[in-house]
Amino acid sequence: MFNKRIKIKELLAQEPASQEVTVMGWVRTFRNNQFIALNDGSTNNHLQVVLELGKFPEEILKRITTSASLRVQGIVEPSLGKGQKMDLKAVSIEILGDSDAEKYPLQPKKHSLEFLREKAHLRFRTNTFGAVFRVRHALAFAVHQFFNERGFIYLHTPIITASDAEGAGEMFRVTTLPMDGTAPKNEDGSINYKEDFFGRSTNLTVSGQLEGELGATAFGEIYTFGPTFRAENSNTARHLAEFWMIEPEMAFYDLEDNMNLAEAFIKYIIGYAMDHNAEDLHFLDQRLAEEEKQLPQDKRSEMGLLDKLKFVVDNQFERITYTEAIDILRESNHNKKKKFQYEITGWGMDLQSEHERYLVEKHFKKPVILSNYPAAIKAFYMRQNEDGKTVAAMDILAPGIGEIVGGSQREERMDRLTTRMKEMHIPEEELWWYLDTRRFGTVPHAGFGLGFERMVQFVTGMNNIRDVIAFPRTPGSADF
Ligand code: ATP
Ligand code: MN
């Protein structure tokens, strides 16, 4: 058997008592031909491996270079140095894989996040990305645990879809037809997708919601957690072309039930990461504090990362209606001094991210749930309120991120739903299967979508969404 090793995280949690162990990992640094900082990805804390001078041949020593992989067997002893509680006194060292120090792209120094994005295949081997991706894992695990504890069914909705009715965003087409102009055509010259692989035109999904509702109206409560795709050409720090979304759908929920669930969910997964990834979050807290030192005073966050997370977990989210939000924005000094790039034109306008961030960061200084938006700026499936102009929608806005959740109570009344679809030119024939849930035993129900990467951004304090997904897909970029 090859793999009889202890992970460094587990070892560092023990007391050093002359135990004999085998570790494996990658060299971060090697000083004075004596001290190896070894990392195996289980934690950001390196294990200090100590080599007795003269004990190991020169041929071995010169192969201990940055990012070389090693198997080290040795004895654990209390450290004489200050930085760590234990050393591993090496008895034997095996080089598993050499790493040419001249060619290895990541030097043992601080690199910019932009530089590391170009080296995304190796950036997991840095402290920052080690911490980010362990936290991402913890959050993903917590998502499943939260819903599982509550009896939700994890439903895998399709990635390839034929419906283009949802209107959540621009879509990527899926086709096997030739791109060289020889694809079969209709009489009017347009492409004949009846000849395509699925016998119709298909796309990558922008959301699993509509299929999710089919599950909710049988199981009661379901959630999806999978990749979604939007061909939106928005090169922002909050948009990806491929991102992961969590979409719970619940029968017998109204808008308030929906908000309660979303708030409890967000607090739960943040709390989980705080409990299970304290070291990583501490590291990221320090990283962010360092980074913010470079910013002018007024651009710095008022709270550190850990303080912010604790604050979010411990405090109720602010809940206001869209109409109240417009009033607050209109009356704000920020607006009166004409500091918004997009003017507050009044009721009915769509909120821009600068408006959302003003509400969250300047006015309330906490997460905000905005509800009851004008019907005209929301999707067809949202439940129509009795005022005849708003729908039972809710968005959750988070400090530093803006919109993190979008959801609503769904329109369960067939006549209201089809009337709205007609107004919005959405053909009923295409969504016959969706409408069947309203035909056969319809129920009040609700749901929301949480962009997973935005959540990871919020918890890790990373400014750019490209730095919280392993291999980001954005306009003009699909490396690795
Ligand atoms: P935005 O206004 O920020 O573009 P949206 O209104 O298009 O968001 P929804 O369609 O409601 O968003 O999607 C649900 C959630 O998915 C959003 O709240 C957000 O967290 C996330 N999200 C949406 N688009 C993207 C994207 N391109 N990349 C990453 N996450 C996204
Ligand atoms: Mn969008």
Short mmCIF file of C-alpha atoms and ligand atoms in Angstrom, two decimals:
data_model
loop_
_atom_site.label_atom_id
_atom_site.label_comp_id
_atom_site.label_asym_id
_atom_site.label_seq_id
_atom_site.Cartn_x
_atom_site.Cartn_y
_atom_site.Cartn_z
CA MET A 1 0.00 0.00 0.00
CA PHE A 2 1.36 3.40 -0.95
CA ASN A 3 -0.91 5.79 0.86
CA LYS A 4 -0.39 5.33 4.54
CA ARG A 5 0.00 8.93 5.55
CA ILE A 6 -1.39 11.37 8.04
CA LYS A 7 -2.77 14.64 6.72
CA ILE A 8 -0.95 17.70 7.94
CA LYS A 9 -4.10 19.26 9.36
CA GLU A 10 -4.71 16.21 11.50
CA LEU A 11 -1.09 16.01 12.58
CA LEU A 12 -0.93 19.67 13.60
CA ALA A 13 -3.95 19.13 15.83
CA GLN A 14 -2.03 16.52 17.84
CA GLU A 15 0.49 17.06 20.60
CA PRO A 16 4.08 16.32 19.54
CA ALA A 17 5.11 13.19 21.45
CA SER A 18 7.79 11.47 19.40
CA GLN A 19 5.20 9.79 17.22
CA GLU A 20 6.45 8.27 13.98
CA VAL A 21 4.47 9.45 10.97
CA THR A 22 4.54 9.62 7.19
CA VAL A 23 3.38 12.78 5.42
CA MET A 24 3.16 13.67 1.76
CA GLY A 25 2.84 17.04 0.15
CA TRP A 26 4.41 19.83 -1.86
CA VAL A 27 7.35 21.97 -0.84
CA ARG A 28 6.46 25.60 -0.26
CA THR A 29 9.94 26.70 0.82
CA PHE A 30 13.27 25.13 1.73
CA ARG A 31 15.64 27.17 3.89
CA ASN A 32 19.30 26.61 4.80
CA ASN A 33 19.26 23.04 3.48
CA GLN A 34 17.48 22.31 6.76
CA PHE A 35 13.88 23.49 6.97
CA ILE A 36 11.14 22.43 4.58
CA ALA A 37 7.72 24.08 4.78
CA LEU A 38 5.52 21.25 3.52
CA ASN A 39 1.88 21.71 2.53
CA ASP A 40 -0.59 18.99 1.56
CA GLY A 41 -3.68 21.11 0.94
CA SER A 42 -5.52 20.00 4.06
CA THR A 43 -4.71 23.32 5.75
CA ASN A 44 -2.85 26.55 5.10
CA ASN A 45 -0.52 25.76 7.97
CA HIS A 46 2.67 24.18 6.73
CA LEU A 47 4.43 21.38 8.51
CA GLN A 48 8.04 22.21 9.29
CA VAL A 49 10.19 19.28 8.28
CA VAL A 50 13.65 19.45 9.81
CA LEU A 51 16.64 17.82 8.12
CA GLU A 52 19.65 17.04 10.25
CA LEU A 53 22.72 18.60 8.63
CA GLY A 54 24.84 16.02 6.86
CA LYS A 55 22.23 13.29 7.11
CA PHE A 56 20.88 13.57 3.56
CA PRO A 57 22.98 13.40 0.41
CA GLU A 58 23.44 16.49 -1.74
CA GLU A 59 21.57 14.86 -4.67
CA ILE A 60 18.42 14.71 -2.55
CA LEU A 61 18.81 18.19 -1.05
CA LYS A 62 19.07 19.89 -4.41
CA ARG A 63 15.87 18.24 -5.57
CA ILE A 64 13.90 19.74 -2.68
CA THR A 65 12.64 22.75 -4.62
CA THR A 66 9.48 24.84 -4.56
CA SER A 67 6.51 22.63 -5.45
CA ALA A 68 8.43 19.38 -5.60
CA SER A 69 6.33 16.60 -4.09
CA LEU A 70 7.70 14.57 -1.22
CA ARG A 71 7.04 11.62 0.98
CA VAL A 72 8.62 12.19 4.35
CA GLN A 73 8.78 9.73 7.16
CA GLY A 74 9.97 10.98 10.51
CA ILE A 75 9.51 11.64 14.21
CA VAL A 76 7.31 14.43 15.53
CA GLU A 77 8.90 16.59 18.20
CA PRO A 78 8.08 19.87 19.92
CA SER A 79 9.57 22.67 17.84
CA LEU A 80 12.47 24.73 19.06
CA GLY A 81 11.49 27.49 16.66
CA LYS A 82 8.79 30.09 17.40
CA GLY A 83 6.50 29.79 14.41
CA GLN A 84 5.15 26.30 15.04
CA LYS A 85 4.43 23.90 17.85
CA MET A 86 5.97 20.84 16.22
CA ASP A 87 8.68 19.77 13.81
CA LEU A 88 8.89 16.61 11.83
CA LYS A 89 12.46 15.31 12.17
CA ALA A 90 13.00 13.58 8.85
CA VAL A 91 14.18 9.98 8.94
CA SER A 92 13.67 9.33 5.24
CA ILE A 93 12.71 11.55 2.32
CA GLU A 94 11.50 10.36 -1.03
CA ILE A 95 11.11 12.78 -3.92
CA LEU A 96 7.85 11.78 -5.60
CA GLY A 97 7.99 14.45 -8.27
CA ASP A 98 10.67 16.99 -9.14
CA SER A 99 9.84 20.62 -9.82
CA ASP A 100 12.26 22.72 -11.82
CA ALA A 101 12.53 25.86 -9.69
CA GLU A 102 13.57 27.94 -12.70
CA LYS A 103 10.46 27.00 -14.62
CA TYR A 104 7.86 26.77 -11.85
CA PRO A 105 5.56 29.73 -12.54
CA LEU A 106 4.80 30.63 -8.92
CA GLN A 107 7.79 32.00 -7.09
CA PRO A 108 7.66 31.91 -3.30
CA LYS A 109 6.54 35.55 -3.05
CA LYS A 110 3.30 37.52 -3.22
CA HIS A 111 1.61 37.41 -6.61
CA SER A 112 -1.34 39.54 -7.71
CA LEU A 113 -4.74 37.88 -8.04
CA GLU A 114 -4.76 38.86 -11.71
CA PHE A 115 -1.45 37.09 -12.30
CA LEU A 116 -2.71 34.00 -10.49
CA ARG A 117 -5.84 33.93 -12.67
CA GLU A 118 -3.56 33.31 -15.65
CA LYS A 119 -2.06 30.42 -13.69
CA ALA A 120 -5.35 29.04 -12.43
CA HIS A 121 -4.10 25.48 -12.89
CA LEU A 122 -1.56 26.07 -10.10
CA ARG A 123 -3.18 28.71 -7.95
CA PHE A 124 -4.69 26.15 -5.56
CA ARG A 125 -1.13 25.81 -4.28
CA THR A 126 -1.20 29.32 -2.83
CA ASN A 127 -2.44 30.22 0.65
CA THR A 128 -5.20 32.48 -0.61
CA PHE A 129 -6.71 29.97 -3.01
CA GLY A 130 -6.17 27.11 -0.61
CA ALA A 131 -8.33 28.95 1.90
CA VAL A 132 -10.93 30.11 -0.65
CA PHE A 133 -11.53 26.65 -2.06
CA ARG A 134 -11.69 24.91 1.28
CA VAL A 135 -14.30 27.46 2.33
CA ARG A 136 -16.15 26.95 -0.95
CA HIS A 137 -16.24 23.23 -0.23
CA ALA A 138 -17.55 23.81 3.29
CA LEU A 139 -20.32 26.07 1.99
CA ALA A 140 -21.34 23.52 -0.64
CA PHE A 141 -21.46 20.78 1.96
CA ALA A 142 -23.47 23.03 4.29
CA VAL A 143 -26.01 23.65 1.51
CA HIS A 144 -26.76 19.95 1.30
CA GLN A 145 -26.76 19.54 5.04
CA PHE A 146 -29.19 22.42 5.57
CA PHE A 147 -31.74 21.07 3.12
CA ASN A 148 -31.24 17.47 4.06
CA GLU A 149 -31.92 18.26 7.72
CA ARG A 150 -35.18 19.84 6.65
CA GLY A 151 -36.33 16.97 4.47
CA PHE A 152 -35.84 18.66 1.10
CA ILE A 153 -35.25 16.42 -1.91
CA TYR A 154 -32.14 17.18 -3.99
CA LEU A 155 -33.45 17.29 -7.56
CA HIS A 156 -31.08 17.23 -10.53
CA THR A 157 -32.65 19.42 -13.17
CA PRO A 158 -31.40 19.23 -16.76
CA ILE A 159 -28.45 21.18 -18.07
CA ILE A 160 -29.69 21.03 -21.66
CA THR A 161 -33.12 22.60 -22.05
CA ALA A 162 -35.44 23.42 -24.86
CA SER A 163 -37.47 26.08 -23.12
CA ASP A 164 -36.33 29.60 -23.78
CA ALA A 165 -39.32 31.13 -22.07
CA GLU A 166 -37.89 31.98 -18.70
CA GLY A 167 -36.08 35.04 -19.87
CA ALA A 168 -33.47 34.98 -17.09
CA GLY A 169 -30.66 35.77 -19.48
CA GLU A 170 -29.01 35.25 -22.84
CA MET A 171 -28.45 31.58 -23.62
CA PHE A 172 -25.75 29.37 -25.12
CA ARG A 173 -27.07 27.25 -27.96
CA VAL A 174 -26.44 23.50 -27.91
CA THR A 175 -26.26 21.96 -31.38
CA THR A 176 -24.55 19.29 -33.43
CA LEU A 177 -25.39 20.99 -36.74
CA PRO A 178 -22.39 22.02 -38.84
CA MET A 179 -21.21 25.60 -38.45
CA ASP A 180 -19.80 25.87 -41.97
CA GLY A 181 -22.98 27.04 -43.65
CA THR A 182 -24.16 23.56 -44.69
CA ALA A 183 -26.73 23.19 -41.88
CA PRO A 184 -30.24 22.28 -43.15
CA LYS A 185 -32.40 25.33 -43.79
CA ASN A 186 -36.10 26.13 -43.73
CA GLU A 187 -37.76 27.67 -46.79
CA ASP A 188 -37.27 31.15 -45.32
CA GLY A 189 -33.52 30.53 -45.03
CA SER A 190 -33.44 30.10 -41.26
CA ILE A 191 -31.75 27.02 -39.75
CA ASN A 192 -33.99 23.97 -39.54
CA TYR A 193 -33.51 22.74 -36.00
CA LYS A 194 -35.88 19.84 -36.62
CA GLU A 195 -32.78 18.25 -38.15
CA ASP A 196 -30.71 18.97 -35.06
CA PHE A 197 -29.72 16.37 -32.45
CA PHE A 198 -32.79 16.80 -30.26
CA GLY A 199 -35.16 17.56 -33.12
CA ARG A 200 -35.52 21.11 -31.88
CA SER A 201 -33.37 24.00 -30.82
CA THR A 202 -31.78 23.60 -27.39
CA ASN A 203 -29.72 25.65 -24.96
CA LEU A 204 -27.71 25.39 -21.78
CA THR A 205 -29.98 26.08 -18.85
CA VAL A 206 -30.13 29.55 -17.26
CA SER A 207 -32.07 28.26 -14.25
CA GLY A 208 -33.57 25.01 -12.96
CA GLN A 209 -36.55 26.77 -11.45
CA LEU A 210 -39.36 25.72 -13.75
CA GLU A 211 -38.38 22.06 -13.47
CA GLY A 212 -37.85 22.61 -9.76
CA GLU A 213 -41.48 23.65 -9.41
CA LEU A 214 -42.50 20.32 -10.93
CA GLY A 215 -40.62 18.59 -8.13
CA ALA A 216 -41.99 20.85 -5.40
CA THR A 217 -45.56 20.15 -6.44
CA ALA A 218 -44.99 16.46 -5.74
CA PHE A 219 -42.35 16.22 -3.02
CA GLY A 220 -43.34 19.41 -1.20
CA GLU A 221 -39.82 20.75 -0.83
CA ILE A 222 -36.92 20.33 -3.24
CA TYR A 223 -33.69 22.08 -4.08
CA THR A 224 -31.36 22.07 -7.01
CA PHE A 225 -27.64 22.80 -6.86
CA GLY A 226 -25.98 22.77 -10.22
CA PRO A 227 -24.29 24.75 -12.96
CA THR A 228 -26.19 27.41 -14.88
CA PHE A 229 -25.09 29.36 -17.92
CA ARG A 230 -25.67 32.88 -19.12
CA ALA A 231 -24.21 34.28 -22.29
CA GLU A 232 -24.47 37.77 -20.92
CA ASN A 233 -21.70 39.99 -22.06
CA SER A 234 -21.33 41.66 -18.68
CA ASN A 235 -17.73 41.86 -17.70
CA THR A 236 -18.25 42.63 -14.04
CA ALA A 237 -16.72 41.32 -10.83
CA ARG A 238 -20.07 39.62 -10.05
CA HIS A 239 -20.98 37.85 -13.30
CA LEU A 240 -19.77 34.58 -14.78
CA ALA A 241 -20.92 32.82 -17.94
CA GLU A 242 -20.95 29.54 -16.00
CA PHE A 243 -21.94 29.65 -12.35
CA TRP A 244 -23.52 27.42 -9.75
CA MET A 245 -26.96 28.12 -8.44
CA ILE A 246 -28.96 26.75 -5.54
CA GLU A 247 -32.68 26.84 -6.19
CA PRO A 248 -35.10 25.62 -3.52
CA GLU A 249 -38.77 25.38 -4.44
CA MET A 250 -41.38 24.81 -1.76
CA ALA A 251 -45.06 23.94 -1.92
CA PHE A 252 -47.28 25.50 0.75
CA TYR A 253 -44.99 28.54 1.19
CA ASP A 254 -45.95 32.17 0.78
CA LEU A 255 -43.56 35.07 0.28
CA GLU A 256 -42.90 35.47 3.99
CA ASP A 257 -42.16 31.76 4.43
CA ASN A 258 -39.79 32.11 1.49
CA MET A 259 -37.94 35.03 3.07
CA ASN A 260 -37.68 33.20 6.38
CA LEU A 261 -36.17 30.17 4.69
CA ALA A 262 -33.71 32.21 2.64
CA GLU A 263 -32.54 34.15 5.68
CA ALA A 264 -32.17 31.01 7.80
CA PHE A 265 -30.33 29.30 4.95
CA ILE A 266 -27.79 32.08 4.47
CA LYS A 267 -27.11 32.28 8.21
CA TYR A 268 -26.76 28.52 8.45
CA ILE A 269 -24.18 28.11 5.72
CA ILE A 270 -22.14 31.08 6.93
CA GLY A 271 -22.26 29.69 10.47
CA TYR A 272 -21.16 26.30 9.19
CA ALA A 273 -18.09 27.78 7.51
CA MET A 274 -17.27 29.80 10.63
CA ASP A 275 -17.44 26.66 12.76
CA HIS A 276 -15.54 24.38 10.40
CA ASN A 277 -13.10 26.67 8.61
CA ALA A 278 -12.06 29.08 11.32
CA GLU A 279 -8.39 29.04 10.31
CA ASP A 280 -9.10 29.65 6.65
CA LEU A 281 -11.49 32.49 7.45
CA HIS A 282 -8.99 33.99 9.85
CA PHE A 283 -6.41 33.92 7.06
CA LEU A 284 -8.86 35.53 4.62
CA ASP A 285 -9.80 38.14 7.21
CA GLN A 286 -6.13 39.16 7.49
CA ARG A 287 -5.70 39.07 3.73
CA LEU A 288 -8.61 41.42 3.21
CA ALA A 289 -7.41 43.77 5.94
CA GLU A 290 -4.00 43.92 4.19
CA GLU A 291 -5.60 44.53 0.83
CA GLU A 292 -7.83 47.28 2.18
CA LYS A 293 -4.84 49.13 3.60
CA GLN A 294 -4.04 50.03 -0.02
CA LEU A 295 -7.43 51.71 -0.43
CA PRO A 296 -8.32 55.29 0.44
CA GLN A 297 -10.08 55.57 3.81
CA ASP A 298 -13.58 56.04 2.39
CA LYS A 299 -13.32 52.91 0.22
CA ARG A 300 -12.44 50.61 3.13
CA SER A 301 -15.04 48.36 4.74
CA GLU A 302 -16.23 49.42 8.14
CA MET A 303 -15.98 45.87 9.43
CA GLY A 304 -13.40 43.17 8.98
CA LEU A 305 -14.45 39.95 7.29
CA LEU A 306 -14.99 37.90 10.45
CA ASP A 307 -16.83 40.72 12.19
CA LYS A 308 -19.06 41.10 9.16
CA LEU A 309 -19.90 37.40 9.02
CA LYS A 310 -20.67 37.29 12.72
CA PHE A 311 -22.82 40.38 12.35
CA VAL A 312 -24.81 38.81 9.52
CA VAL A 313 -25.38 35.59 11.44
CA ASP A 314 -26.42 37.40 14.64
CA ASN A 315 -28.74 40.08 13.23
CA GLN A 316 -32.08 40.07 11.49
CA PHE A 317 -32.03 41.10 7.87
CA GLU A 318 -33.85 44.33 7.15
CA ARG A 319 -37.12 43.75 5.27
CA ILE A 320 -38.60 46.53 3.19
CA THR A 321 -40.75 46.82 0.10
CA TYR A 322 -39.54 48.03 -3.24
CA THR A 323 -41.78 51.09 -2.81
CA GLU A 324 -40.13 51.96 0.51
CA ALA A 325 -36.71 51.47 -1.08
CA ILE A 326 -37.50 53.96 -3.83
CA ASP A 327 -38.59 56.51 -1.21
CA ILE A 328 -35.37 56.02 0.76
CA LEU A 329 -33.27 56.37 -2.37
CA ARG A 330 -35.16 59.44 -3.57
CA GLU A 331 -34.81 61.18 -0.21
CA SER A 332 -31.15 60.26 0.24
CA ASN A 333 -28.46 62.93 0.27
CA HIS A 334 -26.59 60.77 -2.19
CA ASN A 335 -29.42 61.31 -4.66
CA LYS A 336 -29.89 64.98 -3.85
CA LYS A 337 -26.19 65.56 -4.48
CA LYS A 338 -26.62 63.68 -7.78
CA LYS A 339 -24.02 61.10 -6.83
CA PHE A 340 -25.78 58.13 -8.41
CA GLN A 341 -24.62 57.36 -11.89
CA TYR A 342 -28.13 56.14 -12.74
CA GLU A 343 -30.73 58.68 -11.69
CA ILE A 344 -33.58 57.75 -9.34
CA THR A 345 -36.39 58.29 -11.82
CA GLY A 346 -39.08 57.05 -9.47
CA TRP A 347 -41.46 54.15 -8.91
CA GLY A 348 -41.22 51.51 -11.61
CA MET A 349 -37.51 51.84 -12.31
CA ASP A 350 -35.25 48.83 -12.09
CA LEU A 351 -32.68 49.16 -9.32
CA GLN A 352 -29.07 49.28 -10.43
CA SER A 353 -26.41 47.64 -8.38
CA GLU A 354 -25.20 51.05 -7.08
CA HIS A 355 -28.70 51.65 -5.66
CA GLU A 356 -28.82 48.24 -4.05
CA ARG A 357 -25.41 48.76 -2.54
CA TYR A 358 -26.37 52.17 -1.21
CA LEU A 359 -29.32 50.65 0.64
CA VAL A 360 -27.25 47.85 2.10
CA GLU A 361 -23.91 49.51 2.75
CA LYS A 362 -24.80 53.12 3.52
CA HIS A 363 -28.40 53.20 4.68
CA PHE A 364 -29.13 50.00 6.59
CA LYS A 365 -25.59 48.64 6.99
CA LYS A 366 -26.89 45.07 6.95
CA PRO A 367 -28.41 42.60 4.48
CA VAL A 368 -31.75 43.77 3.13
CA ILE A 369 -34.67 41.78 1.75
CA LEU A 370 -36.53 43.86 -0.81
CA SER A 371 -40.01 42.67 -1.71
CA ASN A 372 -43.04 43.40 -3.88
CA TYR A 373 -41.43 44.74 -7.02
CA PRO A 374 -43.33 46.26 -9.95
CA ALA A 375 -44.67 43.44 -12.12
CA ALA A 376 -43.26 45.09 -15.24
CA ILE A 377 -39.64 44.46 -14.24
CA LYS A 378 -40.09 40.88 -13.04
CA ALA A 379 -40.66 37.44 -14.59
CA PHE A 380 -44.03 36.08 -15.70
CA TYR A 381 -44.25 33.37 -13.02
CA MET A 382 -44.21 35.72 -10.02
CA ARG A 383 -47.45 35.92 -8.06
CA GLN A 384 -49.52 39.01 -8.76
CA ASN A 385 -50.38 41.10 -5.72
CA GLU A 386 -53.85 42.49 -5.12
CA ASP A 387 -52.72 46.07 -5.85
CA GLY A 388 -52.65 45.13 -9.53
CA LYS A 389 -49.16 46.51 -10.10
CA THR A 390 -46.67 44.61 -7.95
CA VAL A 391 -45.64 40.96 -7.68
CA ALA A 392 -44.63 38.87 -4.65
CA ALA A 393 -40.93 38.97 -5.50
CA MET A 394 -38.02 39.23 -3.12
CA ASP A 395 -34.35 39.94 -3.63
CA ILE A 396 -31.75 39.67 -0.91
CA LEU A 397 -29.00 42.24 -1.08
CA ALA A 398 -25.68 41.70 0.65
CA PRO A 399 -22.99 44.23 1.58
CA GLY A 400 -20.19 44.34 -0.99
CA ILE A 401 -22.04 42.08 -3.41
CA GLY A 402 -25.48 43.47 -4.13
CA GLU A 403 -28.06 40.91 -5.24
CA ILE A 404 -27.27 37.49 -3.84
CA VAL A 405 -30.75 35.93 -3.90
CA GLY A 406 -33.65 36.42 -6.28
CA GLY A 407 -36.95 34.72 -5.54
CA SER A 408 -40.72 34.97 -5.36
CA GLN A 409 -43.97 33.38 -4.49
CA ARG A 410 -45.02 31.72 -7.75
CA GLU A 411 -48.33 32.43 -9.47
CA GLU A 412 -50.41 29.34 -8.75
CA ARG A 413 -53.67 30.66 -10.30
CA MET A 414 -53.98 29.38 -13.84
CA ASP A 415 -56.00 32.29 -15.22
CA ARG A 416 -53.68 34.93 -13.77
CA LEU A 417 -50.64 33.07 -15.02
CA THR A 418 -51.82 32.60 -18.59
CA THR A 419 -53.05 36.19 -18.80
CA ARG A 420 -49.59 37.38 -17.79
CA MET A 421 -47.94 35.03 -20.27
CA LYS A 422 -50.07 36.46 -23.07
CA GLU A 423 -49.13 39.99 -22.08
CA MET A 424 -45.47 39.03 -22.19
CA HIS A 425 -45.78 37.08 -25.47
CA ILE A 426 -44.79 33.76 -23.92
CA PRO A 427 -46.39 30.92 -25.90
CA GLU A 428 -48.46 28.57 -23.72
CA GLU A 429 -47.74 25.58 -25.97
CA GLU A 430 -44.08 25.67 -25.06
CA LEU A 431 -44.76 25.52 -21.35
CA TRP A 432 -47.65 23.03 -21.41
CA TRP A 433 -45.82 20.82 -18.90
CA TYR A 434 -45.27 23.73 -16.52
CA LEU A 435 -48.89 24.79 -16.74
CA ASP A 436 -50.01 21.24 -15.91
CA THR A 437 -48.93 21.85 -12.29
CA ARG A 438 -51.55 24.60 -12.18
CA ARG A 439 -54.12 22.38 -13.87
CA PHE A 440 -53.78 19.43 -11.55
CA GLY A 441 -53.76 20.19 -7.85
CA THR A 442 -52.16 23.61 -7.88
CA VAL A 443 -50.89 24.96 -4.54
CA PRO A 444 -49.42 28.17 -3.19
CA HIS A 445 -45.67 27.79 -3.56
CA ALA A 446 -42.49 29.79 -3.59
CA GLY A 447 -38.77 29.54 -4.19
CA PHE A 448 -35.55 31.40 -4.75
CA GLY A 449 -32.20 31.19 -6.46
CA LEU A 450 -28.93 31.87 -4.72
CA GLY A 451 -25.84 32.40 -6.83
CA PHE A 452 -23.31 30.16 -5.14
CA GLU A 453 -20.22 32.10 -6.23
CA ARG A 454 -21.67 35.35 -4.91
CA MET A 455 -22.16 33.61 -1.59
CA VAL A 456 -18.56 32.37 -1.68
CA GLN A 457 -17.43 35.91 -2.48
CA PHE A 458 -19.35 37.22 0.47
CA VAL A 459 -17.91 34.69 2.89
CA THR A 460 -14.31 34.81 1.67
CA GLY A 461 -14.17 38.56 1.06
CA MET A 462 -12.82 38.04 -2.46
CA ASN A 463 -13.65 41.03 -4.63
CA ASN A 464 -13.74 39.31 -7.96
CA ILE A 465 -16.05 36.40 -8.72
CA ARG A 466 -13.29 34.92 -10.94
CA ASP A 467 -11.34 34.16 -7.78
CA VAL A 468 -13.95 31.97 -6.11
CA ILE A 469 -14.60 29.47 -8.94
CA ALA A 470 -11.88 27.04 -9.95
CA PHE A 471 -11.79 27.81 -13.65
CA PRO A 472 -13.86 30.90 -14.48
CA ARG A 473 -15.73 31.19 -17.77
CA THR A 474 -16.21 34.81 -18.77
CA PRO A 475 -16.52 36.64 -22.09
CA GLY A 476 -13.33 36.00 -24.04
CA SER A 477 -11.94 33.49 -21.60
CA ALA A 478 -12.36 29.73 -21.16
CA ASP A 479 -8.85 28.53 -20.37
CA PHE A 480 -8.11 25.30 -18.53
P1 ATP B 1 -28.06 40.34 -11.69
O1 ATP B 1 -29.08 41.43 -11.70
O2 ATP B 1 -27.02 40.51 -10.62
O3 ATP B 1 -27.49 40.04 -13.03
P2 ATP B 1 -30.17 38.45 -12.00
O4 ATP B 1 -31.34 39.28 -11.66
O5 ATP B 1 -29.85 38.21 -13.41
O6 ATP B 1 -28.87 39.03 -11.23
P3 ATP B 1 -31.39 35.95 -11.20
O7 ATP B 1 -31.80 35.62 -12.58
O8 ATP B 1 -32.42 36.30 -10.20
O9 ATP B 1 -30.25 37.07 -11.20
O10 ATP B 1 -30.48 34.74 -10.66
C1 ATP B 1 -30.48 34.31 -9.31
C2 ATP B 1 -29.13 34.53 -8.65
O11 ATP B 1 -28.07 34.03 -9.44
C3 ATP B 1 -28.77 35.99 -8.46
O12 ATP B 1 -29.34 36.48 -7.29
C4 ATP B 1 -27.27 35.95 -8.36
O13 ATP B 1 -26.86 35.58 -7.04
C5 ATP B 1 -26.90 34.82 -9.28
N1 ATP B 1 -26.43 35.24 -10.60
C6 ATP B 1 -27.18 35.73 -11.63
N2 ATP B 1 -26.45 35.93 -12.72
C7 ATP B 1 -25.18 35.55 -12.40
C8 ATP B 1 -23.96 35.49 -13.13
N3 ATP B 1 -23.89 35.85 -14.41
N4 ATP B 1 -22.86 35.02 -12.49
C9 ATP B 1 -22.93 34.63 -11.20
N5 ATP B 1 -24.05 34.66 -10.46
C10 ATP B 1 -25.17 35.11 -11.05
MN MN B 2 -28.47 39.22 -14.67
#
